[in-house]
Short mmCIF file of C-alpha atoms in Angstrom, two decimals:
data_model
loop_
_atom_site.label_atom_id
_atom_site.label_comp_id
_atom_site.label_asym_id
_atom_site.label_seq_id
_atom_site.Cartn_x
_atom_site.Cartn_y
_atom_site.Cartn_z
CA MET A 1 0.00 0.00 0.00
CA ILE A 2 1.13 3.55 -0.73
CA SER A 3 1.40 5.80 2.30
CA LYS A 4 -1.39 8.33 2.67
CA LYS A 5 1.28 11.01 2.86
CA PHE A 6 2.03 10.59 -0.82
CA THR A 7 -0.25 10.16 -3.81
CA PRO A 8 1.24 10.49 -7.30
CA SER A 9 -0.73 12.97 -9.38
CA TYR A 10 1.40 13.11 -12.56
CA ASN A 11 4.34 11.50 -14.28
CA LEU A 12 6.86 11.14 -11.47
CA GLY A 13 9.55 10.04 -13.89
CA SER A 14 9.81 13.61 -15.06
CA LEU A 15 13.21 15.26 -14.67
CA LEU A 16 11.71 18.47 -13.29
CA PRO A 17 13.99 20.08 -10.68
CA PHE A 18 11.69 19.46 -7.73
CA THR A 19 8.63 17.23 -8.01
CA ILE A 20 6.03 16.08 -5.49
CA MET A 21 8.09 12.93 -5.04
CA ASP A 22 11.16 15.03 -4.21
CA ARG A 23 9.23 17.01 -1.62
CA TYR A 24 7.93 13.83 -0.07
CA LEU A 25 11.32 12.12 0.07
CA THR A 26 12.94 15.29 1.43
CA SER A 27 10.40 15.52 4.25
CA GLU A 28 11.07 11.87 5.09
CA LEU A 29 14.87 12.36 5.08
CA ILE A 30 15.10 15.51 7.19
CA ALA A 31 13.94 14.08 10.54
CA PRO A 32 16.36 11.10 10.69
CA PHE A 33 19.16 13.34 9.41
CA PHE A 34 18.84 15.82 12.27
CA PHE A 35 18.37 12.94 14.71
CA GLY A 36 21.66 11.52 13.46
CA VAL A 37 23.46 14.86 13.76
CA GLY A 38 22.34 15.20 17.36
CA ALA A 39 23.06 11.60 18.29
CA PHE A 40 26.45 11.19 16.59
CA SER A 41 27.83 14.60 17.59
CA SER A 42 26.68 14.19 21.20
CA LEU A 43 28.17 10.72 21.39
CA GLY A 44 31.46 11.89 19.90
CA VAL A 45 31.90 14.95 22.07
CA THR A 46 30.97 12.93 25.17
CA ILE A 47 33.56 10.24 24.50
CA ASP A 48 36.29 12.67 23.42
CA ALA A 49 35.74 15.70 25.65
CA VAL A 50 33.35 15.22 28.57
CA PHE A 51 35.26 12.50 30.41
CA ASP A 52 38.52 14.40 30.00
CA LEU A 53 36.95 17.67 31.18
CA VAL A 54 35.41 15.99 34.23
CA ARG A 55 38.81 14.57 35.12
CA LYS A 56 40.39 18.02 34.80
CA ILE A 57 37.66 19.52 36.99
CA VAL A 58 38.34 16.95 39.72
CA GLU A 59 42.13 16.64 39.46
CA SER A 60 43.27 20.06 38.22
CA GLY A 61 40.57 22.33 39.57
CA LEU A 62 39.30 23.42 36.16
CA PRO A 63 36.42 25.90 36.71
CA ILE A 64 33.07 24.50 35.64
CA ASP A 65 32.23 27.54 33.51
CA ILE A 66 35.49 27.11 31.58
CA ALA A 67 34.75 23.40 31.14
CA ILE A 68 31.33 24.23 29.68
CA GLN A 69 32.90 26.79 27.36
CA VAL A 70 35.48 24.26 26.11
CA PHE A 71 32.74 21.65 25.69
CA LEU A 72 30.68 23.99 23.49
CA LEU A 73 33.76 24.97 21.46
CA LYS A 74 34.50 21.32 20.70
CA PHE A 75 31.00 20.66 19.39
CA PRO A 76 31.49 22.04 15.82
CA ASN A 77 34.28 19.56 15.15
CA PHE A 78 31.99 16.64 15.95
CA ILE A 79 29.11 18.16 13.98
CA VAL A 80 31.43 18.03 10.95
CA LEU A 81 32.02 14.31 11.56
CA ALA A 82 28.32 13.74 12.24
CA PHE A 83 27.12 15.19 8.91
CA PRO A 84 28.33 12.27 6.75
CA MET A 85 27.21 9.69 9.33
CA SER A 86 23.77 11.29 9.56
CA THR A 87 23.46 11.34 5.77
CA LEU A 88 24.04 7.60 5.66
CA LEU A 89 21.63 6.97 8.53
CA ALA A 90 18.89 9.15 7.06
CA THR A 91 19.04 7.68 3.55
CA LEU A 92 19.30 4.09 4.78
CA MET A 93 16.43 4.42 7.27
CA THR A 94 14.16 6.33 4.88
CA TYR A 95 14.66 4.15 1.80
CA SER A 96 14.50 0.96 3.89
CA ARG A 97 11.14 2.03 5.26
CA LEU A 98 9.86 2.92 1.80
CA SER A 99 11.05 -0.45 0.53
CA SER A 100 9.56 -2.46 3.39
CA GLU A 101 6.19 -0.70 2.99
CA SER A 102 6.24 -1.29 -0.80
CA GLU A 103 6.25 2.44 -1.58
CA LEU A 104 9.29 2.07 -3.81
CA ILE A 105 7.52 -0.70 -5.72
CA ALA A 106 4.55 1.63 -6.20
CA LEU A 107 6.82 4.42 -7.46
CA ARG A 108 8.50 2.09 -9.92
CA GLY A 109 5.06 0.94 -11.03
CA CYS A 110 4.30 4.59 -11.86
CA GLY A 111 7.25 4.64 -14.20
CA VAL A 112 9.87 6.13 -11.87
CA SER A 113 13.29 4.53 -12.21
CA VAL A 114 15.44 3.61 -9.22
CA TYR A 115 18.04 6.10 -10.43
CA ARG A 116 15.48 8.92 -10.30
CA ILE A 117 14.32 7.87 -6.84
CA VAL A 118 17.88 7.82 -5.49
CA LEU A 119 18.69 11.13 -7.21
CA THR A 120 16.75 13.01 -4.54
CA ALA A 121 18.99 11.59 -1.81
CA VAL A 122 22.12 12.39 -3.80
CA MET A 123 21.04 16.00 -4.39
CA LEU A 124 20.28 16.49 -0.69
CA SER A 125 23.66 14.94 0.09
CA LEU A 126 25.28 17.62 -2.06
CA VAL A 127 23.61 20.25 0.12
CA VAL A 128 24.99 18.54 3.21
CA THR A 129 28.41 18.46 1.53
CA GLY A 130 28.29 22.25 1.27
CA MET A 131 27.28 22.52 4.93
CA THR A 132 30.12 20.20 5.92
CA PHE A 133 32.62 22.25 3.94
CA VAL A 134 31.50 25.50 5.61
CA PHE A 135 31.71 23.99 9.09
CA ASN A 136 35.04 22.32 8.36
CA GLU A 137 36.57 25.51 6.96
CA GLN A 138 35.04 28.42 8.82
CA ILE A 139 33.82 27.16 12.17
CA ALA A 140 35.48 23.96 13.43
CA PRO A 141 39.19 24.97 13.07
CA ALA A 142 38.70 28.31 14.85
CA ALA A 143 36.60 26.65 17.57
CA ASN A 144 39.22 23.91 18.09
CA TYR A 145 41.98 26.48 18.40
CA GLN A 146 39.98 28.61 20.83
CA ALA A 147 39.13 25.55 22.92
CA GLY A 148 42.82 24.66 23.23
CA VAL A 149 43.84 28.20 24.14
CA THR A 150 41.02 28.53 26.68
CA LEU A 151 41.90 25.23 28.33
CA ASP A 152 45.63 26.02 28.44
CA LYS A 153 45.03 29.43 29.98
CA ALA A 154 42.75 27.96 32.64
CA LEU A 155 45.15 25.14 33.60
CA LYS A 156 48.42 27.03 33.16
CA SER A 157 47.59 30.60 34.02
CA ASP A 158 51.12 31.21 35.26
CA LYS A 159 52.77 29.60 32.21
CA PRO A 160 52.85 30.33 28.48
CA ALA A 161 49.88 28.92 26.61
CA PHE A 162 52.05 27.14 24.06
CA LYS A 163 55.57 26.13 23.15
CA GLN A 164 56.84 25.91 19.60
CA GLN A 165 60.02 24.38 18.24
CA ASN A 166 62.13 24.95 15.12
CA ILE A 167 60.80 28.35 14.06
CA PHE A 168 62.00 28.81 10.50
CA TYR A 169 61.35 31.95 8.47
CA PRO A 170 63.05 32.91 5.17
CA GLU A 171 62.72 36.18 3.27
CA TYR A 172 63.26 36.49 -0.47
CA GLN A 173 63.73 39.40 -2.82
CA ASP A 174 63.45 39.70 -6.59
CA VAL A 175 66.68 41.09 -8.04
CA ILE A 176 66.75 42.45 -11.58
CA GLN A 177 69.69 41.06 -13.55
CA PRO A 178 71.66 43.05 -16.16
CA ASP A 179 69.74 41.29 -18.95
CA GLY A 180 66.43 42.45 -17.45
CA SER A 181 65.38 39.10 -15.99
CA LYS A 182 64.39 38.64 -12.36
CA ASN A 183 66.21 36.34 -9.99
CA ARG A 184 64.70 35.44 -6.63
CA ILE A 185 67.38 35.33 -3.93
CA LEU A 186 67.37 34.69 -0.20
CA THR A 187 67.88 37.97 1.68
CA ARG A 188 67.32 36.87 5.27
CA LEU A 189 66.97 33.58 7.12
CA PHE A 190 65.63 33.51 10.68
CA TYR A 191 65.84 30.35 12.79
CA ALA A 192 65.11 29.69 16.49
CA ASP A 193 65.24 26.40 18.40
CA GLN A 194 62.28 27.13 20.68
CA PHE A 195 59.63 29.69 21.51
CA ASP A 196 57.85 29.51 24.87
CA GLY A 197 55.34 32.25 24.18
CA LYS A 198 57.57 35.05 25.48
CA ARG A 199 61.15 34.44 24.41
CA MET A 200 62.93 32.63 21.61
CA THR A 201 66.09 30.66 22.30
CA GLY A 202 68.93 29.27 20.17
CA LEU A 203 68.74 31.84 17.38
CA THR A 204 70.69 32.02 14.15
CA ILE A 205 70.01 34.81 11.65
CA ILE A 206 71.67 35.13 8.25
CA ASP A 207 71.12 38.66 6.95
CA ARG A 208 71.98 39.50 3.32
CA SER A 209 69.65 42.48 3.02
CA THR A 210 72.44 45.09 3.10
CA LYS A 211 74.33 45.48 -0.16
CA ASN A 212 77.98 44.44 -0.06
CA LEU A 213 77.69 43.29 3.56
CA ASN A 214 76.40 40.02 5.04
CA GLN A 215 76.01 39.35 8.72
CA ILE A 216 75.39 36.23 10.77
CA VAL A 217 73.84 36.67 14.21
CA VAL A 218 74.09 33.87 16.75
CA SER A 219 72.29 34.53 20.02
CA GLU A 220 71.31 32.65 23.15
CA SER A 221 67.85 34.28 23.27
CA ALA A 222 65.77 37.13 21.92
CA GLN A 223 62.37 38.70 22.41
CA TRP A 224 60.27 41.29 20.67
CA ASN A 225 60.19 44.79 22.16
CA PRO A 226 56.69 46.11 21.29
CA SER A 227 57.31 49.61 22.65
CA GLN A 228 60.17 50.21 20.18
CA ASN A 229 59.17 47.71 17.47
CA ILE A 230 62.58 46.10 17.59
CA TRP A 231 64.21 42.81 18.63
CA ASP A 232 66.25 42.54 21.82
CA PHE A 233 68.99 39.90 21.49
CA TYR A 234 70.93 38.56 24.48
CA ASN A 235 74.34 36.86 24.83
CA GLY A 236 75.45 36.45 21.25
CA THR A 237 77.88 37.21 18.48
CA ILE A 238 77.55 39.05 15.17
CA TYR A 239 79.83 38.00 12.32
CA PHE A 240 80.26 40.54 9.50
CA VAL A 241 81.26 39.20 6.08
CA ALA A 242 82.12 41.34 3.08
CA ALA A 243 80.63 40.87 -0.38
CA ASP A 244 83.74 38.98 -1.50
CA ARG A 245 83.18 36.61 1.48
CA SER A 246 86.22 37.93 3.29
CA TYR A 247 86.28 38.46 7.07
CA ARG A 248 85.14 41.95 8.14
CA ASN A 249 84.49 42.00 11.88
CA ILE A 250 83.19 40.10 14.93
CA VAL A 251 81.07 41.72 17.63
CA ARG A 252 80.19 39.95 20.88
CA PHE A 253 77.36 41.32 22.96
CA GLU A 254 75.30 40.76 26.09
CA HIS A 255 72.40 42.86 24.82
CA GLN A 256 71.92 44.06 21.27
CA GLN A 257 68.90 45.57 19.52
CA LEU A 258 68.42 44.65 15.86
CA GLN A 259 65.92 46.04 13.37
CA LEU A 260 64.37 42.81 12.05
CA PRO A 261 60.78 42.12 11.01
CA ARG A 262 58.28 40.79 13.55
CA THR A 263 57.09 38.12 11.11
CA PRO A 264 58.93 35.17 12.76
CA LEU A 265 57.15 35.93 16.03
CA SER A 266 53.79 36.19 14.28
CA LEU A 267 54.48 32.88 12.57
CA ALA A 268 55.26 31.18 15.89
CA GLU A 269 52.22 32.69 17.61
CA LYS A 270 49.88 31.57 14.84
CA SER A 271 51.23 28.05 14.62
CA ARG A 272 48.37 25.62 15.04
CA ASP A 273 47.73 21.93 15.14
CA TYR A 274 46.42 20.26 11.98
CA GLY A 275 42.87 20.19 13.33
CA GLU A 276 43.01 23.91 14.09
CA MET A 277 43.76 25.05 10.53
CA ASN A 278 41.48 25.49 7.57
CA ILE A 279 42.68 24.66 4.06
CA SER A 280 44.08 28.14 3.39
CA GLU A 281 46.04 28.17 6.65
CA ALA A 282 47.25 24.62 6.03
CA LEU A 283 48.51 25.61 2.56
CA ASP A 284 50.39 28.55 4.07
CA GLN A 285 51.89 26.25 6.67
CA LEU A 286 52.83 23.80 3.93
CA GLN A 287 54.91 26.49 2.21
CA VAL A 288 56.80 27.02 5.46
CA GLU A 289 57.33 23.27 5.85
CA TYR A 290 58.69 23.11 2.29
CA LEU A 291 61.31 25.66 3.27
CA GLY A 292 62.13 23.73 6.44
CA GLY A 293 62.64 20.54 4.44
CA ASP A 294 61.18 18.13 7.03
CA ARG A 295 59.80 15.47 4.67
CA GLN A 296 57.75 13.76 7.37
CA LYS A 297 55.93 16.97 8.32
CA ILE A 298 55.46 17.91 4.68
CA ARG A 299 53.97 14.53 3.81
CA LYS A 300 51.68 14.55 6.83
CA LEU A 301 50.38 18.02 6.05
CA GLU A 302 49.87 17.17 2.36
CA VAL A 303 47.74 14.19 3.38
CA ARG A 304 45.76 16.23 5.91
CA ILE A 305 45.00 18.91 3.32
CA GLN A 306 43.66 16.30 0.90
CA GLN A 307 41.61 14.74 3.71
CA LYS A 308 40.09 18.13 4.52
CA ILE A 309 38.99 18.40 0.90
CA SER A 310 37.75 14.80 0.60
CA LEU A 311 35.82 14.65 3.89
CA PRO A 312 32.81 16.78 2.85
CA PHE A 313 32.32 14.70 -0.31
CA VAL A 314 31.82 11.53 1.70
CA CYS A 315 28.32 12.92 2.36
CA VAL A 316 27.48 12.33 -1.32
CA VAL A 317 29.06 8.87 -1.19
CA PHE A 318 27.16 7.92 1.98
CA GLY A 319 23.94 9.35 0.51
CA LEU A 320 24.32 7.10 -2.53
CA VAL A 321 25.33 4.03 -0.49
CA GLY A 322 22.50 4.50 2.01
CA ALA A 323 19.85 5.04 -0.65
CA ALA A 324 21.09 2.08 -2.72
CA MET A 325 21.20 -0.27 0.27
CA GLY A 326 17.81 0.93 1.48
CA SER A 327 16.25 0.40 -1.95
CA ILE A 328 17.01 -3.33 -1.85
CA PRO A 329 13.68 -5.14 -1.25
CA GLN A 330 13.75 -6.13 2.41
CA ARG A 331 11.91 -6.06 5.71
CA THR A 332 14.09 -4.17 8.14
CA GLY A 333 13.32 -1.93 11.07
CA ARG A 334 15.01 1.26 12.26
CA GLY A 335 17.21 -0.65 14.67
CA THR A 336 18.60 -2.78 11.85
CA SER A 337 19.19 0.30 9.71
CA PHE A 338 21.05 1.98 12.56
CA GLY A 339 23.20 -1.12 13.06
CA ILE A 340 24.06 -1.31 9.36
CA SER A 341 24.95 2.39 9.42
CA VAL A 342 27.36 1.87 12.30
CA VAL A 343 29.07 -1.01 10.46
CA VAL A 344 29.42 1.02 7.24
CA ILE A 345 30.70 4.09 9.13
CA PHE A 346 33.21 2.02 11.08
CA SER A 347 34.43 0.35 7.86
CA TYR A 348 34.80 3.67 6.07
CA TYR A 349 36.78 5.41 8.81
CA LEU A 350 38.95 2.35 9.34
CA ILE A 351 39.94 2.46 5.66
CA PHE A 352 40.21 6.27 5.90
CA PHE A 353 42.80 6.09 8.70
CA ILE A 354 44.69 3.16 7.17
CA SER A 355 44.96 4.76 3.71
CA GLY A 356 45.99 8.05 5.32
CA ALA A 357 48.74 6.31 7.29
CA ILE A 358 49.94 4.50 4.15
CA ALA A 359 50.05 7.82 2.28
CA GLN A 360 52.07 9.41 5.08
CA ALA A 361 54.51 6.52 4.83
CA GLY A 362 54.91 7.30 1.12
CA ALA A 363 53.34 4.13 -0.32
CA LEU A 364 50.40 6.13 -1.72
CA SER A 365 50.20 9.68 -3.01
CA PRO A 366 48.51 12.17 -0.64
CA PHE A 367 45.60 12.42 -3.09
CA MET A 368 45.00 8.67 -3.23
CA GLY A 369 45.52 8.28 0.53
CA ALA A 370 42.72 10.77 1.19
CA TRP A 371 40.33 9.90 -1.64
CA LEU A 372 40.68 6.09 -1.80
CA PRO A 373 37.89 5.42 0.77
CA ASN A 374 35.55 7.74 -1.17
CA PHE A 375 36.30 6.00 -4.47
CA LEU A 376 35.90 2.57 -2.89
CA PHE A 377 32.52 3.27 -1.29
CA LEU A 378 31.35 5.17 -4.36
CA GLY A 379 32.03 2.00 -6.35
CA ILE A 380 30.10 -0.05 -3.80
CA GLY A 381 27.16 2.37 -3.96
CA LEU A 382 27.04 2.32 -7.77
CA PHE A 383 27.29 -1.48 -7.82
CA LEU A 384 24.37 -1.85 -5.38
CA LEU A 385 22.32 0.74 -7.27
CA ILE A 386 22.81 -1.04 -10.61
CA ARG A 387 21.82 -4.37 -9.04
CA VAL A 388 18.63 -2.88 -7.60
CA ALA A 389 17.77 -1.22 -10.92
CA LYS A 390 18.04 -4.59 -12.73
CA ARG A 391 15.51 -6.29 -10.46
#
């Protein structure tokens, strides 16, 4: 029997942008989708954040209001992860119910193909893909970073909020050659072993910005002087080298002020974890890692950037897989659909992490390491859809 909610009144096989069938399927998909978003994101943030925050409240004296603030800031990250899961759950539950109640059979009897029926789920999945991309780019990274800073400040109020290592900053300049061509040369190289939030230590600066004079500064520590917009260096030596690379002079100092750009400090202050950067910030960081030459960091960041791009599109893949699996003639309840969703989600993310790890090891390209799970499950979804359409 066809549900009373839906009665076909014209050719539902039409390729009109939004038919009565589309409105009906959309209304059926929305409720389980939002249920999934709430359930999966709440479960994720509880497992990842709540237990840890409760422990910090008891053991470290974390104020409850700060714990609530950190908890809310961590939510967007899990909403991003919940969007694809909820898409799979919604499509699988909805199409399974339509199949078990013979509504799909009735639609096909009206001349609607399986491909057209599933198209509605795929189009809605594209909308969710856009939502996932916005959350993953504009909201989740900033919220993750703010959560970390807030937690660090609350637990280490008398200590710096972060500590960075191997601060590396090069400056280049385009020099016009006698033949009119441009040659990009290194004019200054700034390196520091560590930065504790206040002071840098173990500094080496190669300065070639002054014509016919190069200088190398080696210093025990340095910090930015905001009142004078200058660097204060402590316990170091300056080596002056002439243009012909001959020795010029050596100056030892206990305190020396040098007019250098603040950029290395800004770079260290803005350094974030992979989960705290959007794609643009990650690409900027990748350029810095290229200059540093750490192949392991470069490879890891390349994979993470590809994963940030591929993650939103898993919504379309899950929408197709869920709709195709649900369209198979069967008699399943919501509990069974939920269980199947969990198995599919677990399988996907297991392959996602394994392929990512293989790509970081260099056995796969960063692109394939990030997109392989999507391609694999897209193939599964298309295979299931073709099988259903042939029945």
